[in-house]
Short mmCIF file of N, CA and C in Angstrom, two decimals:
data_model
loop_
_atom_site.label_atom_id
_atom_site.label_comp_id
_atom_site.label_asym_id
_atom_site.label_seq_id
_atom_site.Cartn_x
_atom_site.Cartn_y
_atom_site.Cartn_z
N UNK A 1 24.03 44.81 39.56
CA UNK A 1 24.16 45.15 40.96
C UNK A 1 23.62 46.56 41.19
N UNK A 2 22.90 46.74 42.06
CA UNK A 2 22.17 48.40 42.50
C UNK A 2 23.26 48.90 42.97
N UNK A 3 22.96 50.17 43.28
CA UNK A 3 24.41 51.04 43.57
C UNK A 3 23.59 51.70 45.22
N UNK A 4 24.10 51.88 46.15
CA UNK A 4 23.81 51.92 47.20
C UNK A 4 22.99 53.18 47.22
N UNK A 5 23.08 54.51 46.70
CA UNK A 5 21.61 55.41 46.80
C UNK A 5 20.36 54.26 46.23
N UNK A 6 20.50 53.53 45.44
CA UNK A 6 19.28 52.73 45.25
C UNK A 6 18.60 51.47 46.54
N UNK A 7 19.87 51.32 46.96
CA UNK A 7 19.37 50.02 48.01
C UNK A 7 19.43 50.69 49.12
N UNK A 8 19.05 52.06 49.68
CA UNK A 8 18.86 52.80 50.71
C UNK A 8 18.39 54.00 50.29
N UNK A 9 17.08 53.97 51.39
CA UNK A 9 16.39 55.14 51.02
C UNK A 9 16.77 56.82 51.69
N UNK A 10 16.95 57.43 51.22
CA UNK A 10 17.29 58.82 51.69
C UNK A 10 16.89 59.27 52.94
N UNK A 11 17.27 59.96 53.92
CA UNK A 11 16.69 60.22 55.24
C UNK A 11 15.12 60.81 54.55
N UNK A 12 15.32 62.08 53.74
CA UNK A 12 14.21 62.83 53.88
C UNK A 12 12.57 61.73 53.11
N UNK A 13 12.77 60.74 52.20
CA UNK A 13 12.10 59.67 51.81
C UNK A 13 11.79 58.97 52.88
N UNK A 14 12.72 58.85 53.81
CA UNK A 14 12.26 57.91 54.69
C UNK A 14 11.22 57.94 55.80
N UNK A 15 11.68 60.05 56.00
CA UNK A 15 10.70 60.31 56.92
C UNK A 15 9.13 60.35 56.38
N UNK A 16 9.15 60.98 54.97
CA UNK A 16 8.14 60.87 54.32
C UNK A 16 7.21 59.98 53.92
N UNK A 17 8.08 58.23 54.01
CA UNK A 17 7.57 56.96 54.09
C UNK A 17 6.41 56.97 55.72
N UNK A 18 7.38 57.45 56.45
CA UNK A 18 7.53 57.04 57.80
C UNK A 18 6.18 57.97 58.30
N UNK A 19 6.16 59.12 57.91
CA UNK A 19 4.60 60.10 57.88
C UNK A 19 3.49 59.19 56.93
N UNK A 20 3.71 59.06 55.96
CA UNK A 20 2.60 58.50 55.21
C UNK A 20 1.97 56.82 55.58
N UNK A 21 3.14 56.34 56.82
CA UNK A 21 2.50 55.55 57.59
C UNK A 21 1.48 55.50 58.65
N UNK A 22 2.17 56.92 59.57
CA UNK A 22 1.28 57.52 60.47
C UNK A 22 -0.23 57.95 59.78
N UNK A 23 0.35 58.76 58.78
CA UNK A 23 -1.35 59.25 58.35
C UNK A 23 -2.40 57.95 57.92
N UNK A 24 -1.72 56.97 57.12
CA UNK A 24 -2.32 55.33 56.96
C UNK A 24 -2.87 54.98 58.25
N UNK A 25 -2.38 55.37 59.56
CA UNK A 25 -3.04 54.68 60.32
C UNK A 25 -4.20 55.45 60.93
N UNK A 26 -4.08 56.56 60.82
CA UNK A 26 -5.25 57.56 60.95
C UNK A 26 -6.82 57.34 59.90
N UNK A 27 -5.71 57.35 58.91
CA UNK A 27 -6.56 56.70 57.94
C UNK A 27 -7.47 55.21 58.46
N UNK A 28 -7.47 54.48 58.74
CA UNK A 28 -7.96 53.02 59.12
C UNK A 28 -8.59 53.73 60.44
N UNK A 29 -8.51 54.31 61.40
CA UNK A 29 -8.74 54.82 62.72
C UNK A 29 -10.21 55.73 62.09
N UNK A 30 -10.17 56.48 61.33
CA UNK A 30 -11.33 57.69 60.83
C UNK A 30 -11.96 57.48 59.25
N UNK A 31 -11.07 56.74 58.68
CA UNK A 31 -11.42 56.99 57.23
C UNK A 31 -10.86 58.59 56.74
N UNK A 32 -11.29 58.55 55.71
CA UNK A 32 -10.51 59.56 54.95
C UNK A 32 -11.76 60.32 54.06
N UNK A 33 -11.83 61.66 54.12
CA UNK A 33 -12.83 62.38 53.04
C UNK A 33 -13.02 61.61 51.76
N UNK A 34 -14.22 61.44 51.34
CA UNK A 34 -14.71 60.39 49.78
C UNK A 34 -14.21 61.60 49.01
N UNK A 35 -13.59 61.35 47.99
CA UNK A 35 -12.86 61.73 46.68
C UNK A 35 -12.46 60.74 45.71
N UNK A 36 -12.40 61.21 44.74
CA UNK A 36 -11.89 60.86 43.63
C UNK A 36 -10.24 60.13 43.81
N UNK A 37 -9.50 59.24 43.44
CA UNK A 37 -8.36 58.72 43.79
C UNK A 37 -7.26 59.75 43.61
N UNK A 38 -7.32 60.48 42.13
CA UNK A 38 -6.23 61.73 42.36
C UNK A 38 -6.44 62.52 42.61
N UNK A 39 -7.66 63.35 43.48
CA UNK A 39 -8.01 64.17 44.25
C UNK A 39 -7.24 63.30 45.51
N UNK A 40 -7.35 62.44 45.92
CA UNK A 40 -6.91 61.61 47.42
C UNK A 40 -5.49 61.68 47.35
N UNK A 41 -4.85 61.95 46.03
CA UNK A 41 -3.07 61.60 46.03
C UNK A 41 -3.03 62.98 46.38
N UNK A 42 -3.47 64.23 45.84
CA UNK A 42 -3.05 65.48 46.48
C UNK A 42 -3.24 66.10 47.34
N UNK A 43 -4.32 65.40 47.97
CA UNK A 43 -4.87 65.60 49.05
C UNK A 43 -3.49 64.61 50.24
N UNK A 44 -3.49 63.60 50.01
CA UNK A 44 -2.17 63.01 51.25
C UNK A 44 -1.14 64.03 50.66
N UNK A 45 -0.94 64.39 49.51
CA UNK A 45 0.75 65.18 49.21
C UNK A 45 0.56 66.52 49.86
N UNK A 46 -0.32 67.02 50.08
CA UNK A 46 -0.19 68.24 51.04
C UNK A 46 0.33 68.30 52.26
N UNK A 47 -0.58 66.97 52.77
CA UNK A 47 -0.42 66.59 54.52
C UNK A 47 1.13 66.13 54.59
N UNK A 48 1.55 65.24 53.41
CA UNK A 48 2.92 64.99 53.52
C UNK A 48 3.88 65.89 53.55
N UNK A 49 3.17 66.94 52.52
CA UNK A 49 4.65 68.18 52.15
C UNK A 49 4.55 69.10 53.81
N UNK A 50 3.64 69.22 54.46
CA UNK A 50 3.57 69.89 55.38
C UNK A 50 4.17 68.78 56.53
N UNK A 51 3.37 68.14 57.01
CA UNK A 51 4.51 67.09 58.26
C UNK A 51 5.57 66.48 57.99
N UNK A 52 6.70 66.34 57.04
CA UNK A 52 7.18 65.63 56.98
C UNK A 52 8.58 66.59 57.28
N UNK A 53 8.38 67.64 57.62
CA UNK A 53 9.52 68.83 58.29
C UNK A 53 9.87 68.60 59.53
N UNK A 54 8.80 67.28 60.35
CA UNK A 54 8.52 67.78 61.62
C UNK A 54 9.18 66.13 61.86
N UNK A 55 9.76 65.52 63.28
CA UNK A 55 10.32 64.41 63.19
C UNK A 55 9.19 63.51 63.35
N UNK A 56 9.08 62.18 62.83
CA UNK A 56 8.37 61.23 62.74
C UNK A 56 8.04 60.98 64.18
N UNK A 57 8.75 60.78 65.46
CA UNK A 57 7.93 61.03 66.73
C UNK A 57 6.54 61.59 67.00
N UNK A 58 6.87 62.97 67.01
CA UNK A 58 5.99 63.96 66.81
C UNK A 58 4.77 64.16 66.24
N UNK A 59 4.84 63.32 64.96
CA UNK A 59 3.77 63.16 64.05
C UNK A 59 2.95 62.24 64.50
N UNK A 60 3.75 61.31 64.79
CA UNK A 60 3.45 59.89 65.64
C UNK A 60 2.45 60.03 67.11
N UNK A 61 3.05 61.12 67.90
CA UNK A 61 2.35 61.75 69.38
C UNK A 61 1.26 62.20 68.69
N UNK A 62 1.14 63.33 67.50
CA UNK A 62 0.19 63.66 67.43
C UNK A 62 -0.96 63.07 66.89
N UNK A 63 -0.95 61.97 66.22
CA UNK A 63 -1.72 60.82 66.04
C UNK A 63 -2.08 60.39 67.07
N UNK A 64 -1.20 60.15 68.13
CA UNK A 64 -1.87 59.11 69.50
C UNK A 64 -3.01 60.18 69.89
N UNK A 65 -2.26 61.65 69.82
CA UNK A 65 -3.61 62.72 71.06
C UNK A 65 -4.35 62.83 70.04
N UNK A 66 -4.54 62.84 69.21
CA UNK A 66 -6.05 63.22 68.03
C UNK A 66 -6.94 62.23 68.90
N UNK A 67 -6.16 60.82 68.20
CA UNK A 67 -7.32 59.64 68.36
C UNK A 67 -7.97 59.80 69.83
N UNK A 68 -7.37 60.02 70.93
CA UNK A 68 -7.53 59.83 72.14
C UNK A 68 -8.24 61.30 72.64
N UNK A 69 -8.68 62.33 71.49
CA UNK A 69 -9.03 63.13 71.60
C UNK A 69 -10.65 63.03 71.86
N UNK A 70 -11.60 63.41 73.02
CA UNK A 70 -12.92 63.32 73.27
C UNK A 70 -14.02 64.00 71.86
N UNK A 71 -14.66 63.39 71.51
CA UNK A 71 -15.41 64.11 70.21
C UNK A 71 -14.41 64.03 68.90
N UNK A 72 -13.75 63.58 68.74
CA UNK A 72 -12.83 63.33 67.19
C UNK A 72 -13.38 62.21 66.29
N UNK A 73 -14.37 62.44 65.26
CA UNK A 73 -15.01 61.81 64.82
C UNK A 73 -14.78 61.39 63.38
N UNK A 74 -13.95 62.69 63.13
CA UNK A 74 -13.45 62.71 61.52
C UNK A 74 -11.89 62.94 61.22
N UNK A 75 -11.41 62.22 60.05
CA UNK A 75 -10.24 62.80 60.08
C UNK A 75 -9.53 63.94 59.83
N UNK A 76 -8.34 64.36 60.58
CA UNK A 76 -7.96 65.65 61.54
C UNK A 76 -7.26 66.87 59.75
N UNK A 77 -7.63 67.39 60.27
CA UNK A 77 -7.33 68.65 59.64
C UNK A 77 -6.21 68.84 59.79
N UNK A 78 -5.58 68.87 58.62
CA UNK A 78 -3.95 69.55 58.92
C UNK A 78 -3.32 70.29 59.85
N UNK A 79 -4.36 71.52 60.23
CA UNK A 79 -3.58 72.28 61.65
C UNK A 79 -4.08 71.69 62.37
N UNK A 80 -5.09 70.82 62.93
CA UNK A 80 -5.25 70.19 63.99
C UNK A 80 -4.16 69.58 64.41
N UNK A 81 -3.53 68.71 63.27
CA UNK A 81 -1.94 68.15 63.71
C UNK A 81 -0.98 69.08 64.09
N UNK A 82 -0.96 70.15 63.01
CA UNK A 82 0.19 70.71 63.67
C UNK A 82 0.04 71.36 65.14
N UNK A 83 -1.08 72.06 65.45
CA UNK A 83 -1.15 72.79 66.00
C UNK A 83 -1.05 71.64 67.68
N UNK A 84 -0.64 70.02 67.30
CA UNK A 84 -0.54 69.39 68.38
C UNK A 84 1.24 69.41 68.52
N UNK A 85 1.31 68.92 67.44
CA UNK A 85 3.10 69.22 67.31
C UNK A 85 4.11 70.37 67.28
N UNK A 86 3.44 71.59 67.03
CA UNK A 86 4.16 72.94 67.12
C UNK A 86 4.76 73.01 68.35
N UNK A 87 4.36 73.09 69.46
CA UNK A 87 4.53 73.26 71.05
C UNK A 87 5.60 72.36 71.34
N UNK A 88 5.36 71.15 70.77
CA UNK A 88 6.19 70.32 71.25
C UNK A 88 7.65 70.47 70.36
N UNK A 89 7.34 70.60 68.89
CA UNK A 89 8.68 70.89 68.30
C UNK A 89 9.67 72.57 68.44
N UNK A 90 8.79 73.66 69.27
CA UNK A 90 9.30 74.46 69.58
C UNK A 90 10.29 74.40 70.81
N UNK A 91 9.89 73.29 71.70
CA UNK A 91 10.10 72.61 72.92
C UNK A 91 11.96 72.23 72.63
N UNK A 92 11.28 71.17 71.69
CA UNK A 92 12.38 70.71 71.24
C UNK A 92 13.82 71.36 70.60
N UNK A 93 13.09 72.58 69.63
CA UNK A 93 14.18 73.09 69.25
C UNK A 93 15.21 74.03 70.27
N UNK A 94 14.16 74.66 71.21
CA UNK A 94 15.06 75.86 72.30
C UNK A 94 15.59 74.65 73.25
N UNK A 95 15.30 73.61 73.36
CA UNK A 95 16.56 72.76 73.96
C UNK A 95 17.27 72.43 73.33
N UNK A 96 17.44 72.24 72.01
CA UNK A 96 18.69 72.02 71.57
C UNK A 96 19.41 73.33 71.26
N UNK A 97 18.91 74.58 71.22
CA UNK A 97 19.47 75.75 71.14
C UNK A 97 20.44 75.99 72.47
N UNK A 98 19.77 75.46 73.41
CA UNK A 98 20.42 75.77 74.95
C UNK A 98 21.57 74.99 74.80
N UNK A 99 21.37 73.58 74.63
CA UNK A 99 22.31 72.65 74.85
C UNK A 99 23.66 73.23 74.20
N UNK A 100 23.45 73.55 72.40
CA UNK A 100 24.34 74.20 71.51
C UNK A 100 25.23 75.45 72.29
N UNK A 101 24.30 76.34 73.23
CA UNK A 101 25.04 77.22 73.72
C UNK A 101 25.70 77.07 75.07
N UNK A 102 25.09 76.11 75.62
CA UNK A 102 26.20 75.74 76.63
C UNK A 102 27.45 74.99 76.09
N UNK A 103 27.34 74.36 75.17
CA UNK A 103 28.41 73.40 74.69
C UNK A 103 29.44 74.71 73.57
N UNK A 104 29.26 75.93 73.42
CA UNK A 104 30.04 76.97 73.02
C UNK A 104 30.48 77.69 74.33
N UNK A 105 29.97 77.83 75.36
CA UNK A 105 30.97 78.33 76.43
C UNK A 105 31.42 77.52 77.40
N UNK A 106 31.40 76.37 77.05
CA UNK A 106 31.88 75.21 77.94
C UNK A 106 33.45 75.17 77.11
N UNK A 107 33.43 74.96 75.79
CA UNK A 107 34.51 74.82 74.98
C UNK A 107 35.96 75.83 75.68
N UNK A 108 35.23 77.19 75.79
CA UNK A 108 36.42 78.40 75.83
C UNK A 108 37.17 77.57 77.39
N UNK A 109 36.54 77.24 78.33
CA UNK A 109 36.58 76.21 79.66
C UNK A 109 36.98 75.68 79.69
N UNK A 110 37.26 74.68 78.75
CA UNK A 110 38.47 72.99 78.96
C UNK A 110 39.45 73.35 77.86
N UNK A 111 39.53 74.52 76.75
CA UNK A 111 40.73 74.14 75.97
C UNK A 111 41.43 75.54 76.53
N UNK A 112 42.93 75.79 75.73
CA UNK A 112 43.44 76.35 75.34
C UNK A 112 44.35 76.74 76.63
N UNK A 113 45.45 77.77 76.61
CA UNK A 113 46.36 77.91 77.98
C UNK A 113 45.77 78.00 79.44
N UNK A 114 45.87 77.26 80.22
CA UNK A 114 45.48 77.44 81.60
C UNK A 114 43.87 77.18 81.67
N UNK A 115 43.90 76.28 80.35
CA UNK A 115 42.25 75.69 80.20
C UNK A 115 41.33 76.58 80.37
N UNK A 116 41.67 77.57 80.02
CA UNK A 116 40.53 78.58 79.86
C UNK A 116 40.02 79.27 80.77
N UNK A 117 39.58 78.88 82.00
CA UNK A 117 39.53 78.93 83.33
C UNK A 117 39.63 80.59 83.78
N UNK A 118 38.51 80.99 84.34
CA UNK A 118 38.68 82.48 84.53
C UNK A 118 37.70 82.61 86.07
N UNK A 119 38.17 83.62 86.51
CA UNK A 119 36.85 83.85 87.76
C UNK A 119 35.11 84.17 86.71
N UNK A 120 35.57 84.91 85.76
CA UNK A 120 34.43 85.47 85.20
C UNK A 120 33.45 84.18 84.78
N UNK A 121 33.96 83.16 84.12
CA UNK A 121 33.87 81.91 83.60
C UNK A 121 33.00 80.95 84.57
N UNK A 122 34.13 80.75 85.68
CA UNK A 122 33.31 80.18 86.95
C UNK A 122 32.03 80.79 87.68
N UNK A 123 32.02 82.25 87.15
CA UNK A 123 30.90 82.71 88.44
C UNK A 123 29.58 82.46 87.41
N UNK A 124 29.61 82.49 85.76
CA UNK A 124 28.77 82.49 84.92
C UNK A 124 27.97 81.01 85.18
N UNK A 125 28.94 80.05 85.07
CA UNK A 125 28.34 78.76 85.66
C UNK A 125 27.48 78.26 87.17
N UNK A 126 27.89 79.29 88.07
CA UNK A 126 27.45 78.85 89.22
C UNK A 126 26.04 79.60 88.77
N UNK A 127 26.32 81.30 88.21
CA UNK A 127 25.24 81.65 88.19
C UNK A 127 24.54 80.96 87.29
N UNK A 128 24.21 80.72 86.65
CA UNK A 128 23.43 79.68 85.73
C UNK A 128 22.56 78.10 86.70
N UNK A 129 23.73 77.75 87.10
CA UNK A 129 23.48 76.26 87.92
C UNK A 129 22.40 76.76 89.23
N UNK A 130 22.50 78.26 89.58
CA UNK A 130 21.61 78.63 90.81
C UNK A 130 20.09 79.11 90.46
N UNK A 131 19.97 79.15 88.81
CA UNK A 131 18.85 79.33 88.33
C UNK A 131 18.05 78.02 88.17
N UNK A 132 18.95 77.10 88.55
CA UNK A 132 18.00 75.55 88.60
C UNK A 132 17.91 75.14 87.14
N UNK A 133 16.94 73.94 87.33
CA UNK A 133 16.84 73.71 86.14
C UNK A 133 17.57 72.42 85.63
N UNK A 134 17.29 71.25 84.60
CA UNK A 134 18.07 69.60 84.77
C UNK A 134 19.38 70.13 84.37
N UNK A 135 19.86 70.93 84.29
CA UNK A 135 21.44 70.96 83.66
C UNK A 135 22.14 71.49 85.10
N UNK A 136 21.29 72.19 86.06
CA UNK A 136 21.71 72.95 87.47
C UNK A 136 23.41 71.93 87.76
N UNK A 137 23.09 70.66 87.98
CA UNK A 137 24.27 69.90 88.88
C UNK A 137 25.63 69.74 87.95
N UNK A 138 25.33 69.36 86.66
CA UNK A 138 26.08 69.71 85.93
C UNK A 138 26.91 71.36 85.84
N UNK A 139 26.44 71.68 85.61
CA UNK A 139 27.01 73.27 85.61
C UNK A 139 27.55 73.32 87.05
N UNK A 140 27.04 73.19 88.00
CA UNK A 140 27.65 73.50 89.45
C UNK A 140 29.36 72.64 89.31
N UNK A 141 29.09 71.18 88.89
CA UNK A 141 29.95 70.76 88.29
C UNK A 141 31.24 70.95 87.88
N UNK A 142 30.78 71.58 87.04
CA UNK A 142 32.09 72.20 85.78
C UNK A 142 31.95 73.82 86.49
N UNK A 143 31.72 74.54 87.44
CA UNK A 143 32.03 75.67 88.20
C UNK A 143 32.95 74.83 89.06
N UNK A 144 33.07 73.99 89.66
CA UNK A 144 33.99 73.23 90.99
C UNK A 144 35.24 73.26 89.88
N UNK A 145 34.98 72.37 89.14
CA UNK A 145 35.89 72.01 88.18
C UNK A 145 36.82 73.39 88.06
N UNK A 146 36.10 74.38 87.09
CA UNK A 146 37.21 75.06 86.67
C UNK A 146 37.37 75.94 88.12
N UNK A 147 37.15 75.95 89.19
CA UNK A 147 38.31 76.46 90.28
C UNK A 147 39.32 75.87 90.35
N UNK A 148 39.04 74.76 90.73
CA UNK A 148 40.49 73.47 90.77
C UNK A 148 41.60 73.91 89.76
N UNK A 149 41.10 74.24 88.22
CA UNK A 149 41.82 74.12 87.29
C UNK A 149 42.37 75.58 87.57
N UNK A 150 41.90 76.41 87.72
CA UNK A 150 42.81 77.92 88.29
C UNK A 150 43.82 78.19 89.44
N UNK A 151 43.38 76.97 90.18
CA UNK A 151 44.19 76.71 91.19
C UNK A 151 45.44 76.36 90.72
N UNK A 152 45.23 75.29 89.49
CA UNK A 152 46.75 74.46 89.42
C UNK A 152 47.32 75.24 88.40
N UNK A 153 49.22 75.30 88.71
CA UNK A 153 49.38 76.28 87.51
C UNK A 153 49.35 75.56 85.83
#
């Protein structure tokens, strides 16, 4: 009987499967520089050790914009990829940085005596929610909210 690390592959294998699919299909789309076969294995283990940091989406988008790229005749150069996915995974990360930090001063807000609830608290949210932005109604939100909650004893 296999023991379950064997009959499931590891996240970070998987993404690495999951890149070396994308680049396969690039591959069939452009062909690949003529080399020698283990010149060609270290040649994909570079491209792998480098994208495979980045989420398989991403890698995936940047495959679609290469191909769909005007004049792309050969296959893409390592920073050509990244330099399609950087923007977007920087994108990605300062929204989840935001999200992380709203979800740390939201916390001090719903717990602890009198739920946290402060004028200072509420005006931070409105001000925030008046800078716009997809989180704006939310935040206006949870500013209504914690008045109510200062209201009640």
């Amino acid at each position: 009987m296999q023991s379950v690390s064997e009959t499931k592959p590891s996240p970070q294998s998987s993404r690495r499967d999951a890149v070396r699919s994308v680049l396969g299909r690039l591959a069939l789309q452009f062909g690949h520089p003529a080399m020698p076969e283990d010149q060609r294995k270290l040649w994909a283990e570079d491209y792998l050790d480098i994208l495979e940091r980045y989420p398989v989406d991403l890698v995936e988008n940047a495959r679609r914009v290469f191909i769909a790229t005007p004049g792309a005749r050969f296959f893409p150069k390592i920073g050509e990829l990244t330099a399609i996915i950087e923007p977007k995974w920087r994108e990605r990360l300062a929204a989840e940085a935001r999200r992380q930090d709203m979800e740390k001063r939201m916390l001090p807000a719903i717990e602890g005596p009198g739920h946290g609830w402060t004028a200072e608290k509420v005006g931070e949210f409105r001000a925030e929610a008046a800078r716009g932005g997809p989180r704006a109604p939310a935040l206006l939100r949870l500013a209504k909210d914690g008045e109510k909650m200062m209201e009640t004893p």
